[in-house]
PDB file of C-alpha atoms and ligand atoms in Angstrom:
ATOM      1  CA  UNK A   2     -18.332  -3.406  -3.487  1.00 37.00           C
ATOM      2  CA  UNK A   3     -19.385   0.009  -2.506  1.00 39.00           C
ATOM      3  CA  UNK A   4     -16.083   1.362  -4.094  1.00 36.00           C
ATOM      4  CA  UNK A   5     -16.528  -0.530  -7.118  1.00 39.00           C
ATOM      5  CA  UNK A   6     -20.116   0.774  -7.340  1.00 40.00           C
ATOM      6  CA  UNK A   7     -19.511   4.088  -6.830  1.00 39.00           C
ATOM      7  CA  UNK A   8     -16.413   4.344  -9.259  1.00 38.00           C
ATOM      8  CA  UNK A   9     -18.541   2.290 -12.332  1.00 40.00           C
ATOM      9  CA  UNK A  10     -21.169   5.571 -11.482  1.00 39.00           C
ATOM     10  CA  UNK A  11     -17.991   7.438 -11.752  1.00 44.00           C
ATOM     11  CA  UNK A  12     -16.655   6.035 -14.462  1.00 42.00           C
ATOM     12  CA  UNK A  13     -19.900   6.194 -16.651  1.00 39.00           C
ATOM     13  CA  UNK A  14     -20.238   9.841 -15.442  1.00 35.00           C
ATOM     14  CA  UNK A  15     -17.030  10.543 -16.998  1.00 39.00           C
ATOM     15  CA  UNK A  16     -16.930   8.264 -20.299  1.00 38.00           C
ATOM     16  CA  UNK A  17     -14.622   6.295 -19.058  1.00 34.00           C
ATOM     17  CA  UNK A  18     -14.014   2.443 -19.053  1.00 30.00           C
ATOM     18  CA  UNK A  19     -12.122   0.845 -15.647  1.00 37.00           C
ATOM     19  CA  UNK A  20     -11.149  -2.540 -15.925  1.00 30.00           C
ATOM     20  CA  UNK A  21     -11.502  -3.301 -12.536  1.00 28.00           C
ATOM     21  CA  UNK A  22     -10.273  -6.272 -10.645  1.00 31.00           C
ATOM     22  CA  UNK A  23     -10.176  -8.087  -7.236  1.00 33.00           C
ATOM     23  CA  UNK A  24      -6.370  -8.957  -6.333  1.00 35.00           C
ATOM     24  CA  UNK A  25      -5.499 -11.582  -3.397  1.00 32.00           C
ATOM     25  CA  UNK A  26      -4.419  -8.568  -1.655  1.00 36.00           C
ATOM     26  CA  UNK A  27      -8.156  -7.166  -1.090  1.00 32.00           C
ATOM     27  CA  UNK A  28      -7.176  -3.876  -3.414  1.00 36.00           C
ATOM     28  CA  UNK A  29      -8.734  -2.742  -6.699  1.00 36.00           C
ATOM     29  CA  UNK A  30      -6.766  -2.559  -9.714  1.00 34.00           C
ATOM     30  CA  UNK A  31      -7.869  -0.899 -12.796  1.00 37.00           C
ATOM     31  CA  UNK A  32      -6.769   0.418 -16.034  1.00 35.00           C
ATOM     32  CA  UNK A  33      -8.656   3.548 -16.771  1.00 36.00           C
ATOM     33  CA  UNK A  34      -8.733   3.502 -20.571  1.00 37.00           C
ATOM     34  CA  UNK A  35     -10.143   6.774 -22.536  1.00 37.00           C
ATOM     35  CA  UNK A  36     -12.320   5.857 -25.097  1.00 35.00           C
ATOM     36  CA  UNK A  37     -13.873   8.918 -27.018  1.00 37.00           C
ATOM     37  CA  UNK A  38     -11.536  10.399 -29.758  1.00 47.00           C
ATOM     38  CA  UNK A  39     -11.151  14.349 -28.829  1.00 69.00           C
ATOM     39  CA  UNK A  40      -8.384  14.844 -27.054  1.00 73.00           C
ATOM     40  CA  UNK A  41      -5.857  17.892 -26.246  1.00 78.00           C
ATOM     41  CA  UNK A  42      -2.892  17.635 -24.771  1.00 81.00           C
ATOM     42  CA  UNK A  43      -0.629  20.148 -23.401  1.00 79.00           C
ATOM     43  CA  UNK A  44       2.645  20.071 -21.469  1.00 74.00           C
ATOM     44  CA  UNK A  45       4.147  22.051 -18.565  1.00 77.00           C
ATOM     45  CA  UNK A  46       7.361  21.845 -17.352  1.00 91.00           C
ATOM     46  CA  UNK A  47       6.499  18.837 -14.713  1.00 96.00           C
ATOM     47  CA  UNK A  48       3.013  17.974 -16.093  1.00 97.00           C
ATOM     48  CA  UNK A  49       1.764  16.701 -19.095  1.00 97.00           C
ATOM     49  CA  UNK A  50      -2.003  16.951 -19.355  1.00 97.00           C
ATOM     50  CA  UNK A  51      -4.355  14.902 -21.875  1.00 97.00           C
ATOM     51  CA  UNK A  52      -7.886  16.670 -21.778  1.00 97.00           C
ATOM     52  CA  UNK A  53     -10.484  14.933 -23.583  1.00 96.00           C
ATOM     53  CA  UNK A  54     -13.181  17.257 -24.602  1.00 93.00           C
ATOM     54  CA  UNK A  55     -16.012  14.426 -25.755  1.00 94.00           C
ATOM     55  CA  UNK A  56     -15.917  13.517 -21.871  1.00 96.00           C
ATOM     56  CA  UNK A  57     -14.887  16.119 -20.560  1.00 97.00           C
ATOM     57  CA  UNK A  58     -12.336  14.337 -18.279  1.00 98.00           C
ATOM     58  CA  UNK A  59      -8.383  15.377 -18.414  1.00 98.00           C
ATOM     59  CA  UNK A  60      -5.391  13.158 -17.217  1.00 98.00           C
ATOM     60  CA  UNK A  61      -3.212  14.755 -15.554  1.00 98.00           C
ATOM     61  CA  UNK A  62       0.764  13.271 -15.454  1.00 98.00           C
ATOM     62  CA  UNK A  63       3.023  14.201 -13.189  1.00 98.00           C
ATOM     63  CA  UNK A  64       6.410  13.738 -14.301  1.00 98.00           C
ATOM     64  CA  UNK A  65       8.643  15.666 -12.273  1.00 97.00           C
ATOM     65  CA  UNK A  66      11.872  13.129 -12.106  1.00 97.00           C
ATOM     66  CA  UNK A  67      12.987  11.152 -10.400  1.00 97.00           C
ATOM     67  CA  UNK A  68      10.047  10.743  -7.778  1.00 98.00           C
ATOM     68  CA  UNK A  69       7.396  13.378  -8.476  1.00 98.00           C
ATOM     69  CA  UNK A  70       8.746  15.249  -4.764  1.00 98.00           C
ATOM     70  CA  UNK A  71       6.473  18.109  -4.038  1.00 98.00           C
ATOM     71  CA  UNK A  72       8.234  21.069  -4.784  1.00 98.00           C
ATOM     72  CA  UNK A  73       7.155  24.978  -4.489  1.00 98.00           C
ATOM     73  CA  UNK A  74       7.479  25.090  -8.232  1.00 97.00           C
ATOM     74  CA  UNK A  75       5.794  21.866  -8.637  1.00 98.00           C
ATOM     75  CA  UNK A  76       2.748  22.687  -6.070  1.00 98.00           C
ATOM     76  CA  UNK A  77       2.079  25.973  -8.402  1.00 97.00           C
ATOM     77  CA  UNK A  78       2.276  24.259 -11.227  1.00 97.00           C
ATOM     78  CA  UNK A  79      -0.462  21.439  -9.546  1.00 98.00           C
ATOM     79  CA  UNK A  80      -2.661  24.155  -8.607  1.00 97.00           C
ATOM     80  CA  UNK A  81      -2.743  26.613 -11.621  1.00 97.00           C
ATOM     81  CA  UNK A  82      -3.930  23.046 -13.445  1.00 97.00           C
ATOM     82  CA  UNK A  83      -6.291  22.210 -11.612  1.00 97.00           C
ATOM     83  CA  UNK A  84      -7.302  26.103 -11.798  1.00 97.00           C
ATOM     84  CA  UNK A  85      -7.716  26.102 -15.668  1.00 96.00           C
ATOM     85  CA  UNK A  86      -9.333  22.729 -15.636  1.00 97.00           C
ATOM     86  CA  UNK A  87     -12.134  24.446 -12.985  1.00 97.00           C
ATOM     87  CA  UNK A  88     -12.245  27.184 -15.543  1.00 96.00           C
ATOM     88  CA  UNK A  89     -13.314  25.260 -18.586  1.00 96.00           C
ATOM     89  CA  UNK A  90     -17.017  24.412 -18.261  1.00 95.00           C
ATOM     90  CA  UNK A  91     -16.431  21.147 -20.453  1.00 96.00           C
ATOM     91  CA  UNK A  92     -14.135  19.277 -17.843  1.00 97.00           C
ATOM     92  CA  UNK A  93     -15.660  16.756 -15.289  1.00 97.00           C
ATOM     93  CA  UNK A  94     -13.499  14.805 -14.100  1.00 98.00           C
ATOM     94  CA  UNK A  95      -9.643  15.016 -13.206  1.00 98.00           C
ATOM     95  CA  UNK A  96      -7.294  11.778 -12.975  1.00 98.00           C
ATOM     96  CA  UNK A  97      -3.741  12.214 -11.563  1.00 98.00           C
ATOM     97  CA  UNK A  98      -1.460   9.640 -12.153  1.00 98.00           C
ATOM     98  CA  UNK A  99       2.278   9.411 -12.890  1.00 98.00           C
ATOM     99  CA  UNK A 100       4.693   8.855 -15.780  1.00 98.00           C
ATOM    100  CA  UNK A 101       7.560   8.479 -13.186  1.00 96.00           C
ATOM    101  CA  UNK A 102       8.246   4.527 -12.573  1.00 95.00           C
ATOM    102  CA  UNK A 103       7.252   3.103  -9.720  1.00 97.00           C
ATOM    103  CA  UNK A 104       6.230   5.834  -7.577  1.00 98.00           C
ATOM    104  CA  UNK A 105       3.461   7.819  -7.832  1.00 98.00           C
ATOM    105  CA  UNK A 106       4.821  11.039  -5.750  1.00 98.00           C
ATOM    106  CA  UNK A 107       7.437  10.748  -3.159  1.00 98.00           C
ATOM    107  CA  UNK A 108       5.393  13.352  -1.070  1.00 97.00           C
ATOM    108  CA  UNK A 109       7.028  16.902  -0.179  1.00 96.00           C
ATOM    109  CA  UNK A 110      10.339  17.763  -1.239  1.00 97.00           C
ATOM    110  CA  UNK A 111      13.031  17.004   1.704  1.00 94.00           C
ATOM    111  CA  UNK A 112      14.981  19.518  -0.311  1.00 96.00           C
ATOM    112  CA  UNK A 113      12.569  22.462   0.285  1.00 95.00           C
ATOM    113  CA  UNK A 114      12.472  22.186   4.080  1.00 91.00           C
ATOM    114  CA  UNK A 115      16.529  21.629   4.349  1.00 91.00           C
ATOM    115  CA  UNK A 116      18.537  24.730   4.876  1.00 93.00           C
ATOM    116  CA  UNK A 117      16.319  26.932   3.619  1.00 94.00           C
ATOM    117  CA  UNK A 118      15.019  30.329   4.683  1.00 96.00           C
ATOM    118  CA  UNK A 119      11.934  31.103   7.114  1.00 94.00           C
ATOM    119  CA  UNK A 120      10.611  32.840   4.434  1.00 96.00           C
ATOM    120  CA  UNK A 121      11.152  30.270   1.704  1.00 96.00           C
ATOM    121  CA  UNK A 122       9.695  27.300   4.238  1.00 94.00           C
ATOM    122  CA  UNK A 123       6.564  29.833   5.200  1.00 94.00           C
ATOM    123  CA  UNK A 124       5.698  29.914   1.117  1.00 96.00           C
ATOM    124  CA  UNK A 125       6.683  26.215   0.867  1.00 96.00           C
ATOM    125  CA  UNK A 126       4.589  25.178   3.334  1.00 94.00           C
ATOM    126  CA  UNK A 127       1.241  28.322   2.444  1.00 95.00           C
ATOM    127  CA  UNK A 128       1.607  26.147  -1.358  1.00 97.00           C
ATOM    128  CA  UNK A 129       1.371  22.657   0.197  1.00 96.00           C
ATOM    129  CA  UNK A 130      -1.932  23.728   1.928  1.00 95.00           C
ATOM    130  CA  UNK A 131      -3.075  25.507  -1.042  1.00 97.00           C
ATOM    131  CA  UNK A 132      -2.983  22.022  -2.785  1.00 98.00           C
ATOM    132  CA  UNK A 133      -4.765  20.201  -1.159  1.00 97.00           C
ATOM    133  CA  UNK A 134      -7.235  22.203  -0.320  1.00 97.00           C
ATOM    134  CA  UNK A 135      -7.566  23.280  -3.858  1.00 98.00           C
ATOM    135  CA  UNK A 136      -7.900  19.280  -4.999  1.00 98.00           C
ATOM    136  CA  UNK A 137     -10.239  17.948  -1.756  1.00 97.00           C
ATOM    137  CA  UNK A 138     -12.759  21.242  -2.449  1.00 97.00           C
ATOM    138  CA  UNK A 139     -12.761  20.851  -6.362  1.00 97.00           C
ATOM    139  CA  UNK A 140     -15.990  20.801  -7.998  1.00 96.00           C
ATOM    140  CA  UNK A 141     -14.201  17.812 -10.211  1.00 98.00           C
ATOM    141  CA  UNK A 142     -14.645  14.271  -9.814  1.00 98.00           C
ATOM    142  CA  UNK A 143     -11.579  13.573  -8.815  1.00 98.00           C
ATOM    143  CA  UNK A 144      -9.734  10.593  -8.995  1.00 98.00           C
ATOM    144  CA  UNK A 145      -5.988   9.256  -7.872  1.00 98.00           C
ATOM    145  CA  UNK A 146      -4.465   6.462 -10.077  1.00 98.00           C
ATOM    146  CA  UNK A 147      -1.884   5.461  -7.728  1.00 98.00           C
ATOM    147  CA  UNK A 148       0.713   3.357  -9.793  1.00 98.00           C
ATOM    148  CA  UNK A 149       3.406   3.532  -7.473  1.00 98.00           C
ATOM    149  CA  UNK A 150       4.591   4.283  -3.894  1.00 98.00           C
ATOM    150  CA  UNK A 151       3.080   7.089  -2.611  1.00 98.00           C
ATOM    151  CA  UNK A 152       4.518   8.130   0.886  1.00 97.00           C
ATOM    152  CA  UNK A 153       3.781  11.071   2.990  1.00 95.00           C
ATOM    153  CA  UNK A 154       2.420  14.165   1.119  1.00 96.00           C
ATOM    154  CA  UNK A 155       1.430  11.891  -1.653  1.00 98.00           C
ATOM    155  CA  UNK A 156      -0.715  10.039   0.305  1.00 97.00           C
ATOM    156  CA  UNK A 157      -2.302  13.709   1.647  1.00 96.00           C
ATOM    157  CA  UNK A 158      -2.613  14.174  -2.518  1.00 98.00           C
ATOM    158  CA  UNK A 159      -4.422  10.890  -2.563  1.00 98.00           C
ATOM    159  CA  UNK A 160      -6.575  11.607  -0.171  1.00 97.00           C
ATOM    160  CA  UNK A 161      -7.554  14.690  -0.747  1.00 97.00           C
ATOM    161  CA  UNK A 162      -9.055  13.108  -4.028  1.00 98.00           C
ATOM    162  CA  UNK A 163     -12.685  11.884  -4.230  1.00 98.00           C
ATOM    163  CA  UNK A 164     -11.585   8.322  -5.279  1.00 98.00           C
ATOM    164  CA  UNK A 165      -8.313   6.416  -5.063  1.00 98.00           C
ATOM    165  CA  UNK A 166      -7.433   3.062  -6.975  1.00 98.00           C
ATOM    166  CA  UNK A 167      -3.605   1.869  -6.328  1.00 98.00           C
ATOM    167  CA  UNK A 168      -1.972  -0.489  -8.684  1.00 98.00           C
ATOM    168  CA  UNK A 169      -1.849  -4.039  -7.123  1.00 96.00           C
ATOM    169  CA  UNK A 170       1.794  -4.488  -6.361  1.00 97.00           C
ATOM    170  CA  UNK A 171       3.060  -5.075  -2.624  1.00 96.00           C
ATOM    171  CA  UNK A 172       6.294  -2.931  -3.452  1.00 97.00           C
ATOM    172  CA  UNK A 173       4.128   0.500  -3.309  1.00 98.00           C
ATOM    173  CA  UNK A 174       3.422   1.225  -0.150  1.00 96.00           C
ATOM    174  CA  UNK A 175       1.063   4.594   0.952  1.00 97.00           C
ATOM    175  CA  UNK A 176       0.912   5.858   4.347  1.00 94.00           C
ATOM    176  CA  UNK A 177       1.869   8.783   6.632  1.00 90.00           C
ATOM    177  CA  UNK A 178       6.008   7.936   7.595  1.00 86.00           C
ATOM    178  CA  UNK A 179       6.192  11.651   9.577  1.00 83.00           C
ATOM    179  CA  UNK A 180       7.133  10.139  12.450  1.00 82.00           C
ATOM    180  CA  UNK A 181      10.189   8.234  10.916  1.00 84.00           C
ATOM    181  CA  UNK A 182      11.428  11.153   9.485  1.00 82.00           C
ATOM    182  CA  UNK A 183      10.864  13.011  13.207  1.00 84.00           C
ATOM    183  CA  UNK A 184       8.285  15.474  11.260  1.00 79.00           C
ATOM    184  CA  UNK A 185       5.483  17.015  12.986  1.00 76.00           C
ATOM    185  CA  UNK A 186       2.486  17.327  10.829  1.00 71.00           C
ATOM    186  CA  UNK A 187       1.130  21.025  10.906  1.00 69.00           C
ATOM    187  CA  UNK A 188      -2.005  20.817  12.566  1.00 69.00           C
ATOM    188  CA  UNK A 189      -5.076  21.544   9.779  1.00 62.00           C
TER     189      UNK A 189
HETATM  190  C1  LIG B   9      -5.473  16.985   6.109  1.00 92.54           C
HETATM  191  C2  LIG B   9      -4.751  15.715   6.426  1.00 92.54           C
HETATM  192  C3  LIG B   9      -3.366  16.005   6.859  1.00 92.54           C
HETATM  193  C4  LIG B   9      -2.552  14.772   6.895  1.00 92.54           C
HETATM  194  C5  LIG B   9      -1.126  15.112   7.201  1.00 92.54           C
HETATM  195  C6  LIG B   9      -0.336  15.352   5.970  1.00 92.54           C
HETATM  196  C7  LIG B   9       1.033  15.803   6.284  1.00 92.54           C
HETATM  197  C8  LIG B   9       1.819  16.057   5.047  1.00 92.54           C
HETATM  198  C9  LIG B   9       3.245  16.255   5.391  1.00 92.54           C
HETATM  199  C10 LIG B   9       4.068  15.646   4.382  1.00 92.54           C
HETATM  200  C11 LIG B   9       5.361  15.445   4.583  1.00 92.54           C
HETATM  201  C12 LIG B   9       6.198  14.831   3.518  1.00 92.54           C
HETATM  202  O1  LIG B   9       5.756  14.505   2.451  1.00 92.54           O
HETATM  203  S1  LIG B   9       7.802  14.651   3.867  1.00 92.54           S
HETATM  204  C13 LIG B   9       8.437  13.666   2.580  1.00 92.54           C
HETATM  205  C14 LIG B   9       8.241  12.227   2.907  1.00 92.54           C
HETATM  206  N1  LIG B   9       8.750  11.393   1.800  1.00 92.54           N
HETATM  207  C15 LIG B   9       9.582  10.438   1.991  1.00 92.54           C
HETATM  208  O2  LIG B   9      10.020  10.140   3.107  1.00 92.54           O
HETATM  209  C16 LIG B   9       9.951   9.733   0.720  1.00 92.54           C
HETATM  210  C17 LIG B   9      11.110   8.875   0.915  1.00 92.54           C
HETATM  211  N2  LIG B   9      11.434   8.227  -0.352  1.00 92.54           N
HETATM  212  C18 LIG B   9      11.107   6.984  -0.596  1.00 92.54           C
HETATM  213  O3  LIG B   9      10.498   6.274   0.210  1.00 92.54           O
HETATM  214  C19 LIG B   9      11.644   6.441  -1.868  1.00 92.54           C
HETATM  215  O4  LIG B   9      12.553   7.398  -2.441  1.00 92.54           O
HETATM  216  C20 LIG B   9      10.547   6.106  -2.919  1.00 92.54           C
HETATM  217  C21 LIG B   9       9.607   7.302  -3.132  1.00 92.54           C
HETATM  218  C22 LIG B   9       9.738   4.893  -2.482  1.00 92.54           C
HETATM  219  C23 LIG B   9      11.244   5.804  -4.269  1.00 92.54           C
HETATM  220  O5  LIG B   9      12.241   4.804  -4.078  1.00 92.54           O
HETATM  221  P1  LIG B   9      13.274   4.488  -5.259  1.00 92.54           P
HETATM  222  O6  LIG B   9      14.135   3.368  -4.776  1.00 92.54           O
HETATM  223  O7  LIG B   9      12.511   4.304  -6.532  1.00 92.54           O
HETATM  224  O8  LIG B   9      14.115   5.826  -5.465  1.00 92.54           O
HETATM  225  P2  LIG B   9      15.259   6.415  -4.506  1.00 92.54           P
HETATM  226  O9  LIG B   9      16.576   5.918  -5.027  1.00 92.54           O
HETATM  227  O10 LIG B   9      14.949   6.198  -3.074  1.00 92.54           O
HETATM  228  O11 LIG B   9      15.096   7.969  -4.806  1.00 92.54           O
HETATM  229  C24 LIG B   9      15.460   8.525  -6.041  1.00 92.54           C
HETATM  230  C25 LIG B   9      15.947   9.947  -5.802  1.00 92.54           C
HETATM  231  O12 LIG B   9      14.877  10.735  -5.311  1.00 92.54           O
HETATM  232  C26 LIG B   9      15.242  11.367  -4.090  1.00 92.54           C
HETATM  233  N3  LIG B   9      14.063  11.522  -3.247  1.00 92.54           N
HETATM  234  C27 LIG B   9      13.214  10.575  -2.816  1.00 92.54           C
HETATM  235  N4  LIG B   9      12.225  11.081  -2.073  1.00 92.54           N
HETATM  236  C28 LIG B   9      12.432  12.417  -2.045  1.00 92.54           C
HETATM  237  C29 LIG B   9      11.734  13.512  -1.438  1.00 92.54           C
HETATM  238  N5  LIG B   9      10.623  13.338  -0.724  1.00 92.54           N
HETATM  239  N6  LIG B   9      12.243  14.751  -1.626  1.00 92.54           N
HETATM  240  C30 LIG B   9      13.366  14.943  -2.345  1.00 92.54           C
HETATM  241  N7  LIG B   9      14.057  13.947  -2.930  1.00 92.54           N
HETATM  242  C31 LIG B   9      13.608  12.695  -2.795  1.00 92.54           C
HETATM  243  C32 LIG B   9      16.279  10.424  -3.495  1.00 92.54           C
HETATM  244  O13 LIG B   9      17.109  11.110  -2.575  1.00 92.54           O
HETATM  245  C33 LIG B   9      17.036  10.033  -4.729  1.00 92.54           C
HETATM  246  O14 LIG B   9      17.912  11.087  -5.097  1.00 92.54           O
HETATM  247  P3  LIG B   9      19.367  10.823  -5.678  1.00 92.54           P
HETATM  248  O15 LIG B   9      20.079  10.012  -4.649  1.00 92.54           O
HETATM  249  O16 LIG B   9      19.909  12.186  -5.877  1.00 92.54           O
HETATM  250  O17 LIG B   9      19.130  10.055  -6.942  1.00 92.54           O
END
């Protein structure tokens, strides 16, 4: 209930409309539909970003195929969005979602971490902190729509958001798997 009430504030803060509902499964599912007319959208190479002015809230979709994995090139691109959203004085409100289906980020790229140099892994890893920090101390109302599975580093992107809602479908699962994958999270 408090969720609900606090994402209806949300919501009304950021002219949008949630159809929220209860599922059997005790999670919140919700179709965040933009109502007001003004919109701009622009695309980068793994993001495509609908900003509507009259609310002031943007959308931003990752679609970086075929799971939305966390790369270095991926990271910048997250950050310098979120950057140029904090620079425009009419956006509120930032929610990440993705185009890919079923998952909403497959967390940090295995690919970046495997055979790579020290050097490469140090700049990997300076850009992972960089994002989240960047999205959990944004003056934006933040907001994760989680419509798919969202393991490992997406979960850290979820969280680092001020609100999550996750599609109601027991085939996404969220969570920290480190320990399958004999990872050691770096200690933040
Ligand atoms: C402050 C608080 C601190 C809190 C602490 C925070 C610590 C953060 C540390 C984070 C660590 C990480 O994120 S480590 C990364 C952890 N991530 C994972 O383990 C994800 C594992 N993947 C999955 O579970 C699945 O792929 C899932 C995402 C559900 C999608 O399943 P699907 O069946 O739809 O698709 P798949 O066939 O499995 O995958 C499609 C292709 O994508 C590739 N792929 C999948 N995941 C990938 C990945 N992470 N990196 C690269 N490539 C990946 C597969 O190899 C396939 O490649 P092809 O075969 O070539 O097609």
């Amino acid at each position: 209930m408090a969720l609900r009430a606090a994402l209806r504030k949300s919501c009304a803060l950021t002219g949008l409309f949630c159809q929220l509902s209860s599922s059997r499964h005790g999670r919140v599912c919700a179709s965040p539909v933009l109502v007001a007319q003004q919109r701009n959208s622009s695309t980068a190479q793994n993001i495509k970003l609908d900003f509507d002015q009259s609310t002031g809230v943007a959308v931003m979709h990752m679609q970086c195929p075929p799971v939305n994995a966390l790369s270095l090139e991926f990271l910048t691109e997250i950050c310098i969005t979120v950057e140029k959203l904090e620079m425009d004085k009419s956006c509120r409100g930032l929610i990440i979602t993705s185009s890919q289906p079923k998952v909403f980020s497959a967390g940090l790229d295995l690919l970046e971490m495997y055979e790579t140099s020290t050097e490469h892994r140090g700049e990997f890893w300076r850009a992972v902190q960089e994002m989240w920090l960047k999205l959990y101390s944004s003056k934006l109302v933040t907001i994760a729509a989680i419509n798919g599975s969202s393991p490992a580093g997406g979960c850290l992107m979820a969280m680092t958001c001020d609100y999550r809602i996750m599609a109601d479908n027991p085939r996404y699962g969220i969570g920290l798997n480190e320990t399958q994958l004999g990872m050691v999270a770096p200690f933040w």
